[in-house]
Tab-separated table of C-alpha atoms in Angstrom:
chain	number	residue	atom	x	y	z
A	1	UNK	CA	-250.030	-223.915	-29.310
A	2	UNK	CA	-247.861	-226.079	-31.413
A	3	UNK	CA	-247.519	-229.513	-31.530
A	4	UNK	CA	-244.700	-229.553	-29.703
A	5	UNK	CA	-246.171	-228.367	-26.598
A	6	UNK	CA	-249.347	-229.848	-26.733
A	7	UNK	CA	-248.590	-232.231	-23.717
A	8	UNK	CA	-247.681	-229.124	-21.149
A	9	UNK	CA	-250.937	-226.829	-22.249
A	10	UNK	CA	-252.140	-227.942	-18.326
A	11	UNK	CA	-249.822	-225.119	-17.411
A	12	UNK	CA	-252.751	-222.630	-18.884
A	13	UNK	CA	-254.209	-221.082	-21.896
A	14	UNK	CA	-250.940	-218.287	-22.295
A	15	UNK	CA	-248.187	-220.196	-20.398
A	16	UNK	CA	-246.354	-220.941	-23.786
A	17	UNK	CA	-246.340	-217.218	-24.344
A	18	UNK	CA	-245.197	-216.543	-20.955
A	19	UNK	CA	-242.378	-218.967	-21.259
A	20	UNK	CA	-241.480	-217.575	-24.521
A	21	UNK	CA	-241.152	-214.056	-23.178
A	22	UNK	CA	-239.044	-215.278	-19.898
A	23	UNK	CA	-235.830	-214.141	-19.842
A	24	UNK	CA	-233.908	-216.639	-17.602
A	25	UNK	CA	-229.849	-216.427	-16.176
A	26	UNK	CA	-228.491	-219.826	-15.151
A	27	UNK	CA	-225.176	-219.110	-12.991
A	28	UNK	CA	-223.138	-222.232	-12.976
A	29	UNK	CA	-223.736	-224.468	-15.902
A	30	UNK	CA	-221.873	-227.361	-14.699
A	31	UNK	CA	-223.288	-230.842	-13.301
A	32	UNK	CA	-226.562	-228.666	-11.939
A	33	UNK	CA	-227.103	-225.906	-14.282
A	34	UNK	CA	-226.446	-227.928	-17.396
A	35	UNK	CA	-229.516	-230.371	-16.438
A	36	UNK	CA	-231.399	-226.560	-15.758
A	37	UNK	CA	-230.377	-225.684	-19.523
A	38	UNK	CA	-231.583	-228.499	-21.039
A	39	UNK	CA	-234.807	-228.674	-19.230
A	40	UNK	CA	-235.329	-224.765	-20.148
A	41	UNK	CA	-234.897	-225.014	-24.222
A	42	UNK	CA	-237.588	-228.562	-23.564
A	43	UNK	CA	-240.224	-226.527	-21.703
A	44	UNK	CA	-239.977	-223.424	-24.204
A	45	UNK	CA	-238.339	-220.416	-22.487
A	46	UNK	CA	-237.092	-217.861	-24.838
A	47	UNK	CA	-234.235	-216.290	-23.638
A	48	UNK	CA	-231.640	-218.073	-21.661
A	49	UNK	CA	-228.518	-216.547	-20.118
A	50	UNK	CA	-225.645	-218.982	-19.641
A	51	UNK	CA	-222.531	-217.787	-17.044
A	52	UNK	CA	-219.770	-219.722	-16.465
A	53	UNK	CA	-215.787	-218.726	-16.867
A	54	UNK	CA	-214.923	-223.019	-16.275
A	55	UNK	CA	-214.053	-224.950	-19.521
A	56	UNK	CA	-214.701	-229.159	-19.552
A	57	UNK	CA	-212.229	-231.580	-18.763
A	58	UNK	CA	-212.310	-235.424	-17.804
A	59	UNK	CA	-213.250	-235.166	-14.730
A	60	UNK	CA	-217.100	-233.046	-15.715
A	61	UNK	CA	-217.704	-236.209	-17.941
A	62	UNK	CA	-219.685	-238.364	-15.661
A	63	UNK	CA	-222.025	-235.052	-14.981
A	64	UNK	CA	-222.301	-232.880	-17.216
A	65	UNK	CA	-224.963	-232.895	-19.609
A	66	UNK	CA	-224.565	-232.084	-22.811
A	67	UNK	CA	-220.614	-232.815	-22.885
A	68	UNK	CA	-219.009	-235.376	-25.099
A	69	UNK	CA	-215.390	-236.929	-24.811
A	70	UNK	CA	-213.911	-234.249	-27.375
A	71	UNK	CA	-215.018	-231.324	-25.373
A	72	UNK	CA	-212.292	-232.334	-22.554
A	73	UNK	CA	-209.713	-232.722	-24.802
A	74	UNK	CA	-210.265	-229.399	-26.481
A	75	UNK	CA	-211.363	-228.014	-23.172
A	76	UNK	CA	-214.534	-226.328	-24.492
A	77	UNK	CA	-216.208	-223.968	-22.654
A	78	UNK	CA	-218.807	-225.237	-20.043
A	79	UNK	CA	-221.193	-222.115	-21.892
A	80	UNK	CA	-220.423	-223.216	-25.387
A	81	UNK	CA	-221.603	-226.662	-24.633
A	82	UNK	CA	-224.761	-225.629	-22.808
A	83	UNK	CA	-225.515	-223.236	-25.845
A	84	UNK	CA	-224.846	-226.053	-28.478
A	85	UNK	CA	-227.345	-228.239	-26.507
A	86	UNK	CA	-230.116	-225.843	-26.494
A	87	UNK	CA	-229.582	-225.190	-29.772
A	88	UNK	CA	-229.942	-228.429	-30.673
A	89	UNK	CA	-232.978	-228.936	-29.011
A	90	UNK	CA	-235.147	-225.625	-29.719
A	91	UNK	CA	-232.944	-223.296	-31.992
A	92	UNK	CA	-235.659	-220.893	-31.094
A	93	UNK	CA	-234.274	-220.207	-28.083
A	94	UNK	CA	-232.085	-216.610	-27.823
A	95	UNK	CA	-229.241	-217.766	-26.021
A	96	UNK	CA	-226.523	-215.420	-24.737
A	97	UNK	CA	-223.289	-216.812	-23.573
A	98	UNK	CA	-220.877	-215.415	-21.121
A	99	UNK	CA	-217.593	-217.104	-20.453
A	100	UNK	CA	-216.372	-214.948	-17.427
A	101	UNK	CA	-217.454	-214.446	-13.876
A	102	UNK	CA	-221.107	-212.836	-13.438
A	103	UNK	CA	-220.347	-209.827	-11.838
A	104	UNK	CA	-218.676	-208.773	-15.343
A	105	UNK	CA	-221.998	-208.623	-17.047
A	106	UNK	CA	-223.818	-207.381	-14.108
A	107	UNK	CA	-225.787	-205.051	-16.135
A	108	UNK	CA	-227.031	-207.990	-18.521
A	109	UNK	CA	-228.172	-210.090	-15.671
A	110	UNK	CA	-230.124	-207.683	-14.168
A	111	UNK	CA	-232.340	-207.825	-16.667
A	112	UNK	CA	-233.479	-211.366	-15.776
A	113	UNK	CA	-236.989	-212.118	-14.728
A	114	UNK	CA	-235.560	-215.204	-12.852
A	115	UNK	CA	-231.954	-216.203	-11.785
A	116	UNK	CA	-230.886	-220.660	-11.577
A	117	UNK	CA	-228.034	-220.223	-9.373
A	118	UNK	CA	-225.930	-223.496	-9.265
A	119	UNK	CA	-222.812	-222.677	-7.677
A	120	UNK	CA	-220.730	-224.394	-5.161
A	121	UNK	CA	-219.683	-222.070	-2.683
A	122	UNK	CA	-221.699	-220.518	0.254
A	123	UNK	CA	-220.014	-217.216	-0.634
A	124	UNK	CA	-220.818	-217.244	-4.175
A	125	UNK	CA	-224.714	-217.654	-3.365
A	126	UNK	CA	-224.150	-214.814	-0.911
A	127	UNK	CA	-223.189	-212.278	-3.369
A	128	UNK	CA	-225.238	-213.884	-6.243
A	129	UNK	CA	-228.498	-213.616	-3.457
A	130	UNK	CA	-227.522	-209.907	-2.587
A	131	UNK	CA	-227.642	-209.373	-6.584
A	132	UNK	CA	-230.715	-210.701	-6.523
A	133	UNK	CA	-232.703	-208.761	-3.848
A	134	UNK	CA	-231.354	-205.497	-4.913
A	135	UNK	CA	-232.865	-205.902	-8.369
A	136	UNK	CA	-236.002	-207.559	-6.727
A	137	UNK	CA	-235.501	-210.869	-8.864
A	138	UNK	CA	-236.676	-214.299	-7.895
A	139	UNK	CA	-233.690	-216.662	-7.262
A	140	UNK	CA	-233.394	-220.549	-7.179
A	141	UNK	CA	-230.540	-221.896	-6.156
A	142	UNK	CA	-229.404	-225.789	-6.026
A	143	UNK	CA	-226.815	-227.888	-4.215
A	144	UNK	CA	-225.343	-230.845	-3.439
A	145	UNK	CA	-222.938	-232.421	-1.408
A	146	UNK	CA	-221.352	-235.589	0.189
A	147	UNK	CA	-220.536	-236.392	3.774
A	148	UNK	CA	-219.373	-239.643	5.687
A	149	UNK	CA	-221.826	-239.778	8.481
A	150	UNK	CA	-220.231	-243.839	10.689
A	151	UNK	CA	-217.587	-244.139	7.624
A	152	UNK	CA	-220.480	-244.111	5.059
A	153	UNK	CA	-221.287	-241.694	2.405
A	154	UNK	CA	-224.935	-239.729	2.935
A	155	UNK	CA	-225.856	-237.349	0.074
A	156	UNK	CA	-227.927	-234.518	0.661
A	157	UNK	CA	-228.716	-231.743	-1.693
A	158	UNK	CA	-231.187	-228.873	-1.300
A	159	UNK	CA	-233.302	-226.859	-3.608
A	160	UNK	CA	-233.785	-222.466	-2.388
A	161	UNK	CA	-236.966	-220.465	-4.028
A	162	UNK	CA	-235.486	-216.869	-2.286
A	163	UNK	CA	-238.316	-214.193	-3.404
A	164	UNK	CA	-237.745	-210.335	-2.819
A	165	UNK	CA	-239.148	-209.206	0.673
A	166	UNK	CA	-239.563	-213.062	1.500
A	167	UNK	CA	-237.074	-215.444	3.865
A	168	UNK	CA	-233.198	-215.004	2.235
A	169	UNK	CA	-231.085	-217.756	2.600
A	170	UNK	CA	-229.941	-216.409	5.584
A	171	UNK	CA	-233.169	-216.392	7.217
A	172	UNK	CA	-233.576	-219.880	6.457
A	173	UNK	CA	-230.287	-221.083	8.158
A	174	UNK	CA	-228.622	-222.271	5.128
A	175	UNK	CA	-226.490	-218.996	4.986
A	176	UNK	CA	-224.667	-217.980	8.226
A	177	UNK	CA	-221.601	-216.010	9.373
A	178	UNK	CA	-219.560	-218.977	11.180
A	179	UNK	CA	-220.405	-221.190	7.832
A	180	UNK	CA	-218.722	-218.375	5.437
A	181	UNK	CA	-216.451	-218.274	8.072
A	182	UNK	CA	-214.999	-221.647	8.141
A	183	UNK	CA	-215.392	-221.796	4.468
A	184	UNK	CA	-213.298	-218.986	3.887
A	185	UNK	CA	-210.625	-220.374	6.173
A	186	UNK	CA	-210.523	-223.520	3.919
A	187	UNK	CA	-210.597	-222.326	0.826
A	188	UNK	CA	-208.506	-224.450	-1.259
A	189	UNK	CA	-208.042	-227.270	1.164
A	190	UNK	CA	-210.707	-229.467	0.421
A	191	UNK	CA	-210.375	-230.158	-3.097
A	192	UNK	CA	-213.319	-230.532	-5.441
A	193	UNK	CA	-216.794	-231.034	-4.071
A	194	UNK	CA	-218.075	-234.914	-4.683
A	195	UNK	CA	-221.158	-234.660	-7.631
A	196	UNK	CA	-222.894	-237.006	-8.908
A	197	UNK	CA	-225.662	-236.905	-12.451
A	198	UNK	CA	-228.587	-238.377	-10.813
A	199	UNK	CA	-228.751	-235.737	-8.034
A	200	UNK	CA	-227.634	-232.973	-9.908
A	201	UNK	CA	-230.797	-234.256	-12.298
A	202	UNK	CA	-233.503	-234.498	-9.198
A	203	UNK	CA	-232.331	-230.595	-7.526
A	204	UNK	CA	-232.302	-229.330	-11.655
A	205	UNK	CA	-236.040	-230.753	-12.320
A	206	UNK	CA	-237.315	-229.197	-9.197
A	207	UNK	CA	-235.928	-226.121	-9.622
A	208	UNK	CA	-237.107	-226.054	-13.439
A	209	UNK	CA	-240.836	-227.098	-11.606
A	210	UNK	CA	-240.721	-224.226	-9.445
A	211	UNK	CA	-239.630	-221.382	-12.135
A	212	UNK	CA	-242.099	-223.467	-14.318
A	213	UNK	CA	-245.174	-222.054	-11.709
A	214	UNK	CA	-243.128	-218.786	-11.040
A	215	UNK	CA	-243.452	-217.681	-14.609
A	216	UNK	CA	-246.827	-219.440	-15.775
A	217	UNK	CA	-248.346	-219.591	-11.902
A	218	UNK	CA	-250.287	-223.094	-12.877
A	219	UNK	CA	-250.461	-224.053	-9.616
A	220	UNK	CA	-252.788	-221.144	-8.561
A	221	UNK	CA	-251.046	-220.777	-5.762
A	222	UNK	CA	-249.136	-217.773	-4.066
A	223	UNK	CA	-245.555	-218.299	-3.472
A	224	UNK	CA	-243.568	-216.802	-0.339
A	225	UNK	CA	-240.181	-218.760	-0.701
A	226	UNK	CA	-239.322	-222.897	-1.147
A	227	UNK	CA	-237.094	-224.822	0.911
A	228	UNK	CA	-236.767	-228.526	0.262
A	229	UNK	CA	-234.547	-230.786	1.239
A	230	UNK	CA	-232.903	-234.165	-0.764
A	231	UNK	CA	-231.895	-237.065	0.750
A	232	UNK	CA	-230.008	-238.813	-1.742
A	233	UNK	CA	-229.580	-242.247	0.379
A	234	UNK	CA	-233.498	-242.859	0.751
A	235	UNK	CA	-234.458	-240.694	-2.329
A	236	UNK	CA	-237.041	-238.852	-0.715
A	237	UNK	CA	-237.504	-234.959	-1.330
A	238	UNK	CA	-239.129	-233.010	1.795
A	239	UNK	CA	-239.961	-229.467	2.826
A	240	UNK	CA	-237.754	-228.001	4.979
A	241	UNK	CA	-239.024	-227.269	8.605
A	242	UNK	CA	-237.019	-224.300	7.960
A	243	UNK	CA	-239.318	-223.119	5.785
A	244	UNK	CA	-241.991	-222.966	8.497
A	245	UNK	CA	-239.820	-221.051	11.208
A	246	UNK	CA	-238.495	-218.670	9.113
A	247	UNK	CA	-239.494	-215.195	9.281
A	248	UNK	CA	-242.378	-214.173	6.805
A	249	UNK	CA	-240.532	-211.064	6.228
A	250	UNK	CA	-236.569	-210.881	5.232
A	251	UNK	CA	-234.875	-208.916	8.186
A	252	UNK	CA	-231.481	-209.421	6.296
A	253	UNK	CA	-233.184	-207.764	2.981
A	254	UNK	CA	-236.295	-205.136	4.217
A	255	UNK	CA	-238.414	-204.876	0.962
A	256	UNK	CA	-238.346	-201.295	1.867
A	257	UNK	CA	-234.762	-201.042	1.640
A	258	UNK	CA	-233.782	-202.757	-1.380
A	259	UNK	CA	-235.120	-201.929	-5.348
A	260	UNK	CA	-233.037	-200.489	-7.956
A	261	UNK	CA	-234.979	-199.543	-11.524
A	262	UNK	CA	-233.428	-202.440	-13.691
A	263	UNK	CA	-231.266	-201.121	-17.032
């Protein structure tokens, strides 16, 4: 254990070994998954996979981390700037960078003990989710989003621990046919989603928390799926009831019917 560590070795006696070996995917490295970069290369994982086709402009600057003024007027790759910010915090860290849509390096991100998805869209966690169970990888997946509830803005944001053979996102309720539905029907209409840093920062740190005990398992405790909600008006983070109804078993994903040897 090196120095630099020496305030996390609560996490056990081989957790900076286990972190070292983790091979992590973050999907979406904008306002969330840049936060979930820079908290990976500070805790010690090894091997970070960054996905993103986006590059910056103005309009990323009041969220995304890592980003300076020059990288929206050179439009820099939302990737390139995550990998320069790991970099400069651990250089130890093997960081691959892929500047196109997921599904093009499907084969490299099957490899992943643990995908950070931080996308916008509920069809885009659909497919990323059905990814997921088919290789039987743990996914977390963040959100956020702004709604006028009397004329005044409430902001809500929600943090997903979906485990192979446990509750998808479907069986949760956060995932349903008439909400793909209506999204698909608007697609394009309702311009860009409202984000803000300091939520983006609170959903990042708890997901980083939870694939902190997922790869170390500090907590001593065993995990069947997280569901917790943010309310960004009264701060306060809370498990989902959800969570509790759910079914212990996925009947969207049967652990006997999914599995594929990885690459």
């Amino acid at each position: 254990m090196t120095e630099r560590y020496s305030r996390q070795t609560f996490l056990g006696a081989n957790a900076m070994e286990f972190l070292r070996e983790a091979d992590v995917a973050i999907i979406g490295v904008g306002g969330g998954g840049s936060h979930v970069a820079q908290q990976l290369a500070h805790i010690g994982v090894g091997h970070v996979q960054l996905y993103d086709p986006d590059r910056v402009d103005e309009s990323n600057l009041n969220r995304l981390v890592g980003a300076v003024a020059a990288d929206a007027t050179t439009r820099e790759l939302k990737v390139r700037v995550a990998e320069r910010m790991i970099r400069g915090i651990n250089p130890e860290v093997n960081t691959q960078v892929f500047p196109s849509k997921w599904q093009l390096a499907a084969p490299r991100l099957r490899e992943s003990d643990v995908i950070v998805s931080c996308v916008d869209s509920f069809a885009a966690r659909q497919d990323i989710e059905v990814t997921a169970r088919r290789f039987l990888i743990p996914l977390i997946d963040i959100g956020m989003d702004v709604h006028l509830v009397d004329n005044k803005p409430q902001i809500a944001g929600q943090v997903i621990l979906s485990l192979p053979g446990g509750p998808c996102m479907k069986c949760l309720g956060f995932l349903n046919d008439e909400a793909l539905r209506q999204e698909a029907d608007q697609y394009g209409a309702a311009g860009d989603r409202p984000q803000v840093i300091w939520t983006n920062g609170v959903l990042a740190s708890v997901a980083v928390g939870i694939l902190a005990d997922l790869v170390t398992g500090w907590r001593d405790q065993r995990l069947c799926g997280e569901y917790i909600h943010y309310d960004g008006n009264t701060h306060e983070l809370s498990n989902s009831p959800r969570l509790q109804y759910a079914p212990a078993k996925c009947i969207h994903f049967p652990l006997e019917d999914i599995g594929e040897p990885r690459l």
